[in-house]
Coordinates of C-alpha atoms in Angstrom, one line a residue:
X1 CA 0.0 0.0 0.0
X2 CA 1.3 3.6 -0.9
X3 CA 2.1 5.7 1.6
X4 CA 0.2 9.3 1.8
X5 CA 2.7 12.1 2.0
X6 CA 2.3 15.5 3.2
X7 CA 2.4 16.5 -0.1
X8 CA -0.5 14.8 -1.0
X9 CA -2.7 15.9 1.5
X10 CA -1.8 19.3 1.0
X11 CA -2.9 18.9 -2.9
X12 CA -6.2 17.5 -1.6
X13 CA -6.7 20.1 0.1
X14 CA -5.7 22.8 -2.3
X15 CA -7.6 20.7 -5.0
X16 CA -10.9 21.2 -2.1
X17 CA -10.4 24.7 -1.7
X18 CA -10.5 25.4 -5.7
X19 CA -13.7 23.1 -6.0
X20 CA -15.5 24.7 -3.0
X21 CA -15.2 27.8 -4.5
X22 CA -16.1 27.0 -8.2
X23 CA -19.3 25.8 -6.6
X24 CA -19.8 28.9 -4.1
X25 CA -19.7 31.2 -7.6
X26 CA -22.0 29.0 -9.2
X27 CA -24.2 29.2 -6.2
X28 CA -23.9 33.0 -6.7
X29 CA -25.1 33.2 -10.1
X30 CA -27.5 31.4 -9.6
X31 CA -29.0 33.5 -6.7
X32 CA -28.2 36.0 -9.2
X33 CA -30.8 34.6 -11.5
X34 CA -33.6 34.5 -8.8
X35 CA -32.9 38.2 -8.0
X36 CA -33.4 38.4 -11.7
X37 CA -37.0 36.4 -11.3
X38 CA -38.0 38.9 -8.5
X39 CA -37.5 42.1 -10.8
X40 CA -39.4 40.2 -14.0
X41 CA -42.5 39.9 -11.3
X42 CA -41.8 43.6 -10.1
X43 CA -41.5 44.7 -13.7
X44 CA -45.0 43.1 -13.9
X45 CA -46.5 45.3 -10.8
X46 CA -45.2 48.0 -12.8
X47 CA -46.9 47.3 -15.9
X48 CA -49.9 47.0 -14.5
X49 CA -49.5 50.7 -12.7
X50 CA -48.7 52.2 -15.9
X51 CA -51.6 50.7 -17.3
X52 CA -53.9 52.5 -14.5
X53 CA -52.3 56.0 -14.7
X54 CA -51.0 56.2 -18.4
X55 CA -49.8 59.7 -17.8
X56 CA -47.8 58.9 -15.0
X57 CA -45.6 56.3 -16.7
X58 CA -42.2 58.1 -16.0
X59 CA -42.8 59.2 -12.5
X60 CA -43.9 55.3 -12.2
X61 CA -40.6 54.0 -13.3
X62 CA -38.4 56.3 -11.5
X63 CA -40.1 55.9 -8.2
X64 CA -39.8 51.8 -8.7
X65 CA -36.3 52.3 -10.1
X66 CA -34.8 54.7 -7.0
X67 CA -36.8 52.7 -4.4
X68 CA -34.5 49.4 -5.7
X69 CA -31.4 51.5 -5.7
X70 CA -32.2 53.0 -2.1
X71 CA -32.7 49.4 -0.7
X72 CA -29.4 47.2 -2.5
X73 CA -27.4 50.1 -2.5
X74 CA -26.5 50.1 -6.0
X75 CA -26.7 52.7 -8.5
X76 CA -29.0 54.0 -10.5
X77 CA -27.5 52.7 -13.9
X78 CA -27.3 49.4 -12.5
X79 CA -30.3 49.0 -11.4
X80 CA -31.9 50.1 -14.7
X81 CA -29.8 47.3 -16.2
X82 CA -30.6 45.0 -14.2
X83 CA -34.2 45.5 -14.8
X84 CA -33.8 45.4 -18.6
X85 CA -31.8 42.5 -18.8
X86 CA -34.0 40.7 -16.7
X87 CA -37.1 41.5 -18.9
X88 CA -34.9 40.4 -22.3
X89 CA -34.5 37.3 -20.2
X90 CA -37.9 36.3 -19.9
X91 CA -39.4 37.4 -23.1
X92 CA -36.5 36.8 -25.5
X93 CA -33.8 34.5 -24.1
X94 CA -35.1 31.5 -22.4
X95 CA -31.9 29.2 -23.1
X96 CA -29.6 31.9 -21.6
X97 CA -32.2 32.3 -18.7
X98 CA -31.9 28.8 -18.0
X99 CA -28.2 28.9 -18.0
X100 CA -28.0 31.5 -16.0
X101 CA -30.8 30.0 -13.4
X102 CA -28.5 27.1 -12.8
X103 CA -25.0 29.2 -12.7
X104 CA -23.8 27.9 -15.6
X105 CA -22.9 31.7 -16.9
X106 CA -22.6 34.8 -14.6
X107 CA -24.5 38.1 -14.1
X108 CA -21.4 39.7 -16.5
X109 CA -22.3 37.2 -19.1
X110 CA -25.9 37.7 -19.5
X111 CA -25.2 41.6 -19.4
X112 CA -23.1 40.9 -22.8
X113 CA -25.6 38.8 -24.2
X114 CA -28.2 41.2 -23.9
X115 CA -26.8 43.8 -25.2
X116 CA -25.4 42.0 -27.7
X117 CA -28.9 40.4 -28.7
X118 CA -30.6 44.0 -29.5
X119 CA -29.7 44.2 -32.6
X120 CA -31.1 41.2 -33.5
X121 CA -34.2 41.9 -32.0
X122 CA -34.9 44.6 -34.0
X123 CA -34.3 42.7 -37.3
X124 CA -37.0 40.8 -36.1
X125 CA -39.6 43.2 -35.3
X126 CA -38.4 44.7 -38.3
X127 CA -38.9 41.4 -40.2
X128 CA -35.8 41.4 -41.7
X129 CA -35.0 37.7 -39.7
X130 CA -37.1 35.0 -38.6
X131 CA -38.1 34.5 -34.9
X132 CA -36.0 31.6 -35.2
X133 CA -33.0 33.5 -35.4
X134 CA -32.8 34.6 -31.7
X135 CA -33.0 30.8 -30.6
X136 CA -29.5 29.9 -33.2
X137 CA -28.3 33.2 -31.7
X138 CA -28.7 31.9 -28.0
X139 CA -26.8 28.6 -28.9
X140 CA -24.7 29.9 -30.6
X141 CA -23.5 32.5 -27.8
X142 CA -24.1 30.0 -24.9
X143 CA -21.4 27.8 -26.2
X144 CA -18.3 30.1 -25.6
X145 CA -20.3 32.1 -22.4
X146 CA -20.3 28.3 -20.7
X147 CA -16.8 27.9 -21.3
X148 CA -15.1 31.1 -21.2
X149 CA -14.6 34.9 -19.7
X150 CA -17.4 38.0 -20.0
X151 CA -15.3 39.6 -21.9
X152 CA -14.6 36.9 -24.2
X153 CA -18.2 36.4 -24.6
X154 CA -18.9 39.5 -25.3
X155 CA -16.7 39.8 -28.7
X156 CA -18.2 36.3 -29.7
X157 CA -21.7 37.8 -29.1
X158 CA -21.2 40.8 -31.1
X159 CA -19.8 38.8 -33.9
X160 CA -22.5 36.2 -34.0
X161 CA -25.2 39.2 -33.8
X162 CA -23.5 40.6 -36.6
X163 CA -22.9 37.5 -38.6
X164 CA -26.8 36.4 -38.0
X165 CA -28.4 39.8 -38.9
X166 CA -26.0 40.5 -42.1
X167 CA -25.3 44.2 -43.2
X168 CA -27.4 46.1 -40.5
X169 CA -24.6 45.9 -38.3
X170 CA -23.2 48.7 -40.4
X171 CA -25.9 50.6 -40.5
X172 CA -25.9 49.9 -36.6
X173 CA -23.0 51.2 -36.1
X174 CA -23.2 54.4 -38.1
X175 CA -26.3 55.3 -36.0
X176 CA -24.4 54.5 -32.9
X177 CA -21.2 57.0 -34.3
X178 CA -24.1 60.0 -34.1
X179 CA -23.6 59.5 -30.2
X180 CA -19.7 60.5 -30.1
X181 CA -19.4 62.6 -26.9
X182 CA -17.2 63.9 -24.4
X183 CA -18.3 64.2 -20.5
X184 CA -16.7 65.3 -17.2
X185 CA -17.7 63.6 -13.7
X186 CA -16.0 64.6 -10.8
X187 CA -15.2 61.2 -8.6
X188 CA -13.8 63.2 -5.2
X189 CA -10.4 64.5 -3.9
X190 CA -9.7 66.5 -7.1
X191 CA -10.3 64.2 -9.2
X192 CA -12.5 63.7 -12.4
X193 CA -13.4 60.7 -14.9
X194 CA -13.2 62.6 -18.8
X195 CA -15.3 59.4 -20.5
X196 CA -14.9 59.8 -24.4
X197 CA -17.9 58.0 -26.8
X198 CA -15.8 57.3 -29.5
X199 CA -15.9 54.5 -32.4
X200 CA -14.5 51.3 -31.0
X201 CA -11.3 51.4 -33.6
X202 CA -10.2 55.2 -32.6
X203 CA -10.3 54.1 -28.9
X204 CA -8.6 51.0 -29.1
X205 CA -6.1 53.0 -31.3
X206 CA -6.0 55.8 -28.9
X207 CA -5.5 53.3 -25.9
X208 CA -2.5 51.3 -27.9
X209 CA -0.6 54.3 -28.5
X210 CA -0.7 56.0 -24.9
X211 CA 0.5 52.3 -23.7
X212 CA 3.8 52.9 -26.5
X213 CA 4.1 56.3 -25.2
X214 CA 4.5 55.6 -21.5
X215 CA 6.4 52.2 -22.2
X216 CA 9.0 54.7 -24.5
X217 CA 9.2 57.0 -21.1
X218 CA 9.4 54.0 -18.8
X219 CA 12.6 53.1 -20.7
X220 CA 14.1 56.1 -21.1
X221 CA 13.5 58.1 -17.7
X222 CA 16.5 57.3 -16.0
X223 CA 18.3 59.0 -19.3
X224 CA 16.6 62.1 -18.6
X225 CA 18.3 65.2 -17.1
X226 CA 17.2 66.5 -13.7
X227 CA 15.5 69.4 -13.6
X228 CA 17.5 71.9 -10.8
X229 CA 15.8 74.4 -8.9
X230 CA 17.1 78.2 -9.6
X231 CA 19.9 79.1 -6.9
X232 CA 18.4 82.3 -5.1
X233 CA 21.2 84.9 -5.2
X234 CA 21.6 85.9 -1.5
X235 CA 20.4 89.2 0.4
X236 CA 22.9 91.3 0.4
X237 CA 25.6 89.9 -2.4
X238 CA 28.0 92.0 -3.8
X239 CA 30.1 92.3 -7.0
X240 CA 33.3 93.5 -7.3
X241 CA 32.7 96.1 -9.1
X242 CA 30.6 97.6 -6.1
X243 CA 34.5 97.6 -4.2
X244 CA 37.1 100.4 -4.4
X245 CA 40.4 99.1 -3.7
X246 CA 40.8 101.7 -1.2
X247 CA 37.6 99.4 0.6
X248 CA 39.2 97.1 3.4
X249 CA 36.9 94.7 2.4
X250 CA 38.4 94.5 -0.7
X251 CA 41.1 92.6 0.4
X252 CA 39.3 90.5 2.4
X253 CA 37.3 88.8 -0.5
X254 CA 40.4 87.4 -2.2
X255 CA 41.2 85.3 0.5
X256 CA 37.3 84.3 1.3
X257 CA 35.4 84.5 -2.2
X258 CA 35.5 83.5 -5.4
X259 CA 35.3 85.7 -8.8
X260 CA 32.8 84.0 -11.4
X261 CA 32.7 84.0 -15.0
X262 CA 30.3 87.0 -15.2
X263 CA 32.9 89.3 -12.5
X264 CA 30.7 88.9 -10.2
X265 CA 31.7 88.7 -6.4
X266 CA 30.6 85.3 -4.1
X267 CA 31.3 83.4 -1.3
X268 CA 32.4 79.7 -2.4
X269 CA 30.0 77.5 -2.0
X270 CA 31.9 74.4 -1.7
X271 CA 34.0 75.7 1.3
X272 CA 33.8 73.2 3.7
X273 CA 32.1 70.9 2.3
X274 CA 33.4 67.3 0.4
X275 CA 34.0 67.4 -3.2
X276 CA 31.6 64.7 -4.3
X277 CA 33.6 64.6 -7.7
X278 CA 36.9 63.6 -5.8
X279 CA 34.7 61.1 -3.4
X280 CA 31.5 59.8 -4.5
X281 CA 30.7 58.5 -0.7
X282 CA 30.3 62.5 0.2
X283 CA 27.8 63.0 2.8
X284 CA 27.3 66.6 0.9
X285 CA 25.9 64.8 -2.3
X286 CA 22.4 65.7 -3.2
X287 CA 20.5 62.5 -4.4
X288 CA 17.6 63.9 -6.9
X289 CA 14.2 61.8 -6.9
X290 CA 13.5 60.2 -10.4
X291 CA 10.2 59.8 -12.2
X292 CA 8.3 57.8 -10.0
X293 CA 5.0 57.6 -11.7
X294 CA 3.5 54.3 -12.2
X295 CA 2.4 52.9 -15.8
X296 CA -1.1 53.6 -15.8
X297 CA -0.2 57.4 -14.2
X298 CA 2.0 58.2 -17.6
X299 CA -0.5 57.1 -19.3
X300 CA -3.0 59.7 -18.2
X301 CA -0.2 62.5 -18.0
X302 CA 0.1 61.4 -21.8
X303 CA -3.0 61.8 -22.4
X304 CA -3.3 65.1 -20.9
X305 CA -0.5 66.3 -22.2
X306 CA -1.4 65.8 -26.0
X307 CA -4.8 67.2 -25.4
X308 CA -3.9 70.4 -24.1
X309 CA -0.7 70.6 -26.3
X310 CA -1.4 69.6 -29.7
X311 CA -4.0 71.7 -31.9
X312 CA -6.1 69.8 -35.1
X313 CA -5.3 71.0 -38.4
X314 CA -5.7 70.3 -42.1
X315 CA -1.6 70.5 -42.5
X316 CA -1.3 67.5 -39.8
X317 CA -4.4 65.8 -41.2
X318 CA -7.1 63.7 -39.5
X319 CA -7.0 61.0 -36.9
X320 CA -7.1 58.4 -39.6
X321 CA -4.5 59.7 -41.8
X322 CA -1.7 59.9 -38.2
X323 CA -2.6 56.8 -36.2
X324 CA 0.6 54.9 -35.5
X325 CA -1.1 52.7 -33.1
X326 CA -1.0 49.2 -33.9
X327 CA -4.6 47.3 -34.3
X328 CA -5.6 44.6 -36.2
X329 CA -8.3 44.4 -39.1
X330 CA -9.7 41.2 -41.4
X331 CA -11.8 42.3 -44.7
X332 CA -12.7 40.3 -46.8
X333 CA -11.5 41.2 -50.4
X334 CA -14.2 42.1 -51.9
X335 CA -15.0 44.4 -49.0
X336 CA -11.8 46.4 -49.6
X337 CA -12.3 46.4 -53.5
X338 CA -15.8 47.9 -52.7
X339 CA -17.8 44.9 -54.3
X340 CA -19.7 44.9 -51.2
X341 CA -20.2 46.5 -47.8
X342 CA -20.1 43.7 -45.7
X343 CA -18.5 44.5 -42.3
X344 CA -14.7 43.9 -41.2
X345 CA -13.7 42.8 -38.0
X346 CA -12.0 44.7 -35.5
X347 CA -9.7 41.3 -34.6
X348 CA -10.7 40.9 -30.7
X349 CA -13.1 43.7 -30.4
X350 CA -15.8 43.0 -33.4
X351 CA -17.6 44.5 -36.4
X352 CA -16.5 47.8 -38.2
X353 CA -17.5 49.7 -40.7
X354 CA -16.0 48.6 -44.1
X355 CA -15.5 52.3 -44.8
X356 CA -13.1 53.0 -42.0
X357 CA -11.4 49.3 -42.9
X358 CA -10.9 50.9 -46.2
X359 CA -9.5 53.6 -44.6
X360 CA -7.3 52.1 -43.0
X361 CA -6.3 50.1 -45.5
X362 CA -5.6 53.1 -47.7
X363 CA -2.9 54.5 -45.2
X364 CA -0.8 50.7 -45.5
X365 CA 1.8 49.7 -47.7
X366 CA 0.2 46.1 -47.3
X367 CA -1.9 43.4 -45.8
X368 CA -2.1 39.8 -44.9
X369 CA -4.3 37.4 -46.8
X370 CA -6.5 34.9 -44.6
X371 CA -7.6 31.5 -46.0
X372 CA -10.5 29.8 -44.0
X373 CA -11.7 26.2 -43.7
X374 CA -15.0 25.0 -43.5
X375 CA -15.3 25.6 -40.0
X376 CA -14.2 29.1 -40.2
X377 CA -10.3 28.6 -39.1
X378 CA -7.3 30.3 -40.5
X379 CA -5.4 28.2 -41.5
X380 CA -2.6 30.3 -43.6
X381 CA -1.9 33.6 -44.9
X382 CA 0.3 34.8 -48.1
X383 CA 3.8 36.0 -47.0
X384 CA 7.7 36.3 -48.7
X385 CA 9.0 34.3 -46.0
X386 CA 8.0 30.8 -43.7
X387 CA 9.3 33.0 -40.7
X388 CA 6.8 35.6 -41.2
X389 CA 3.9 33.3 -42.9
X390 CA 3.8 31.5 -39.1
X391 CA 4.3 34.8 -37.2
X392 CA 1.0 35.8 -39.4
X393 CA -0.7 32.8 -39.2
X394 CA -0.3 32.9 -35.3
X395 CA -1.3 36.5 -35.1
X396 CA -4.5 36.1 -37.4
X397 CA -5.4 33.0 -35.3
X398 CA -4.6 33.7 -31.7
X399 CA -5.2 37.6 -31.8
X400 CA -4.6 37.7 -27.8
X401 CA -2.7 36.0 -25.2
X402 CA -4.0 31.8 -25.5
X403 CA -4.2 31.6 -21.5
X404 CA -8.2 30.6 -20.8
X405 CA -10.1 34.2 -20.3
X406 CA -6.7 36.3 -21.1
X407 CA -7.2 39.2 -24.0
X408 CA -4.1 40.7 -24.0
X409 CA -3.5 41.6 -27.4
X410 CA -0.9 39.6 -29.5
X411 CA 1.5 42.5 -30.2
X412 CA 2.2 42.8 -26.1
X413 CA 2.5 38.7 -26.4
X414 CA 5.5 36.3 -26.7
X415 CA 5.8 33.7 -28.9
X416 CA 6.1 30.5 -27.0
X417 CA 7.5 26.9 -27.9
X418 CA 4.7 25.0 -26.0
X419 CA 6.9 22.1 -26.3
X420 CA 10.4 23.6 -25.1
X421 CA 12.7 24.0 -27.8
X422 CA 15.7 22.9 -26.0
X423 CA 13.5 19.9 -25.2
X424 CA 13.1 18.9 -28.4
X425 CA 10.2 21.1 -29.8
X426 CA 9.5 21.6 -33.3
X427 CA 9.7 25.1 -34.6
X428 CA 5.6 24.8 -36.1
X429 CA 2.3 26.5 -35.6
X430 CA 0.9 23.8 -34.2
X431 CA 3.6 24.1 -31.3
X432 CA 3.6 27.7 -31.2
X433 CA 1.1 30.3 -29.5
X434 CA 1.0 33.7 -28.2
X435 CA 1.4 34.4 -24.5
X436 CA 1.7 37.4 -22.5
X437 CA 4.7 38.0 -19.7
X438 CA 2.6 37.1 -16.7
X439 CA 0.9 33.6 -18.4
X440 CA 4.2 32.7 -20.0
X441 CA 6.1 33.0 -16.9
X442 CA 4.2 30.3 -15.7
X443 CA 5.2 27.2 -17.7
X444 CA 9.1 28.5 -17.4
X445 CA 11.7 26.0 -16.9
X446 CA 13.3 27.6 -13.5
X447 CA 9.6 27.5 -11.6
X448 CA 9.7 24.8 -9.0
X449 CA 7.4 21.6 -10.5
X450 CA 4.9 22.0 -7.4
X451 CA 4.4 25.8 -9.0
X452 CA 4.9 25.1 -12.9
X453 CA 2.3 24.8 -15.4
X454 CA 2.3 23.0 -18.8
X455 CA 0.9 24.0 -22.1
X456 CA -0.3 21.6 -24.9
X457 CA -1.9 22.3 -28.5
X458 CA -3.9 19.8 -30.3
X459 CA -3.9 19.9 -34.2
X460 CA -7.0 21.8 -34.1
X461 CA -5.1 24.7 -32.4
X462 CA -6.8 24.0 -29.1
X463 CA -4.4 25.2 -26.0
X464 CA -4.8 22.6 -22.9
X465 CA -3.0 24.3 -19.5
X466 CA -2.7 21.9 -16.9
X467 CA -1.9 23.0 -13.7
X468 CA 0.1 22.4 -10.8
X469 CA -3.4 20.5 -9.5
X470 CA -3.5 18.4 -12.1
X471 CA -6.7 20.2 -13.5
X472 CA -6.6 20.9 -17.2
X473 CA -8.5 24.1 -18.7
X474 CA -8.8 24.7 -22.6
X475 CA -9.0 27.7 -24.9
X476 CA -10.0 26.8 -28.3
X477 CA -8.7 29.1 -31.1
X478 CA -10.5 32.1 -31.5
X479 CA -13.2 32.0 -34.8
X480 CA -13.7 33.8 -37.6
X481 CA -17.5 34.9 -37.9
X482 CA -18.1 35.5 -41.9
X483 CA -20.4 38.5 -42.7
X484 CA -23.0 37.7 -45.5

């Protein structure tokens, strides 16, 4: 019989603690979805209100509204949401409301799918769909929300919406671009949030370049030259000229003073003190503070900065024509030849317009061809060399960091054998993926075993991380949703 080890009861118990508490957040959402129940059945009291006093339908909703805020101290906004989303449950999503009702997906996931979901409501009402549609839309969704992160689910959702409706997402979205605004809320201690409604490429464009910005000033800070505070010329200095030689004074300065460069009259200011040139250990040495500021802090201070500094004009051109922030965008060929209108895809973010993807295509000296299979996988792009053809292919394919729920984009991601190289690991795309620092830190060599986690890809690009537990989670390639 095998003897039990300390070690092994301290993985059973580290494997019961993990268990425990995927259970206790299913037990959350699930309450979740019974809150949800309770607001359908208020919703329902409110109806019937409305229908008594017509007039008063506003005042009716605000009061209900503000009374649920007051009691679950949550906010306004929230509350509203919570209110809608629980009435798209009910009358439009059943399969996601069952889901939901047994904790298979959380609060955060339904909130995507709904709002994912309206535009596909209103092809229906505007019977340019079938009913049916919402139900394949549901499955479809439900698949990656079960398996995956919010945010995850929510670019899935978009591009299903998209795919499932056709060409109204374009028209969706330049409705949506006639909201662009800017708004100031103060949050406390001198402090205020500036929120910017923009179109999902210029923000993501905006975001990428303020992270190159302060990553170029992170680098380079120490190279910087201190800025000195002004020496205050003391009360009562004098210059030589203000002495006669006849002054006994005079005299007195040669052997205590100093003439600068100017012919002006000081004391010396190193007198008595240890020439920190001759001895660097000098006690009189002034240490300077350094730039201090964290990442996201430069960021702002960027941001500020080329705000208030920089002034819009047609010699400098538009935003389009002087981005130099790196995003990703697929179009289909036809798109860019203007055969069609069919959306592009913002790679990790969604739909966009096929007139900003032509654009931006106008403004590059060249882009990547994607092939697809059957199934809607990349499976190679055109390129001059292999090198490049995998880096491509393993951009187009992974577009973020491959760790289950991770969307760090692939241009702040690594590369990584998922075989070791210097273990024998093949130099192919079906051994490489994209990682980010943090994730690809954990499968390195030097981590101690009972800390180190292992990576494996299957032919279909599928990524299976096992654990120091011995669990196994798996993030599937991302797919390509085709607009028709």
């Amino acid at each position: 019989m095998t003897r039990r080890t300390d070690f092994d009861l301290d993985l059973e118990e580290r494997c019961r603690l993990l268990d425990e508490w995927v259970a206790t957040r299913r037990q959350i959402a699930a309450l979740e979805a019974e809150s949800y129940a309770l607001l359908v059945e208020r919703i329902g009291m409110h109806d019937s209100d409305v229908s008594e006093s017509p007039h008063h339908r506003e005042a009716i909703y605000r009061s209900m509204v503000a009374e649920y805020s007051a009691a679950g101290h949550i906010p306004k906004g929230s509350v509203e949401y919570a209110f809608t989303d629980a009435r798209t449950l009910t009358r439009t999503l059943p399969a996601v409301q069952a889901a939901f009702s047994v904790g298979s997906i959380g609060v955060r996931h339904v909130r995507e799918i709904v709002r994912a979901s309206e535009i596909v409501d209103d092809a229906i009402r505007d019977g340019r769909v079938d009913a049916e549609t919402m139900s394949v839309y549901e499955a479809a969704v439900l698949v990656v929300a079960e398996n995956d992160t919010a945010p995850r689910t929510k670019t899935h959702a978009r591009q299903v919406a998209a795919a499932l409706v056709g060409e109204t997402v374009v028209e969706q979205h330049r409705r949506a671009a006639a909201e662009r605004c800017v708004t100031v809320k103060s949050v406390g201690d001198g402090l205020a949030a500036l929120t910017a409604i923009l179109p999902e490429w210029v923000a993501v464009a905006i975001s990428d370049r303020l992270t190159q910005m302060a990553r170029h000033i992170t680098r380079t800070r120490n190279e910087q030259e201190p800025i000195l505070e002004p020496l205050d010329e003391p009360e009562g200095s004098l210059y030589l000229d203000d002495l006669s030689p006849d002054d006994p004074r005079y005299e007195s300065y040669f052997d205590t003073a100093v003439i600068a460069a100017d012919g002006t009259f000081v004391t010396d200011p190193l007198a008595g003190l240890i020439d920190p040139m001759a001895d660097p250990s000098s006690p009189d040495i002034e240490h300077l503070s350094g730039d201090a500021r964290t990442f996201d802090q430069m960021r702002a201070d960027v941001l500020a900065d080329l705000l208030l500094t920089a002034d819009p004009s047609e010699a400098t051109g538009t935003g389009l024509e002087n981005i130099s922030a790196r995003i990703q965008v697929t179009v289909a060929a036809s798109t860019l030849a203007g055969e069609d209108d069919r959306p592009a895809e913002l790679d990790g973010h969604g739909p966009l317009d096929p007139d900003v993807a032509r654009g931006l295509a106008g403004h590059r000296t060249g882009w990547a061809r994607l092939f697809l299979d059957a199934q809607g996988l990349v499976t190679e792009t055109d390129s001059y060399s292999p090198t490049e053809q995998m880096r491509r292919f393993l951009r187009a394919r992974d577009q973020h960091c491959r760790f289950p729920g991770c969307r760090m984009p692939v241009h702040r991601c690594e590369i990584d054998h998922n075989h070791d190289h210097a273990r024998g690991g093949r130099t192919r795309v079906d051994n490489l993926s994209h990682f980010c620092t943090t994730h690809h830190s954990l499968k390195h060599p030097d981590i101690h075993e009972r800390h180190r986690w292992t990576a494996r890809q299957t032919s279909d690009g599928s990524l299976t991380w096992t654990s120091p537990l011995g669990r196994e989670y798996v993030d599937p390639p991302r797919r390509r949703v085709m607009f028709v």
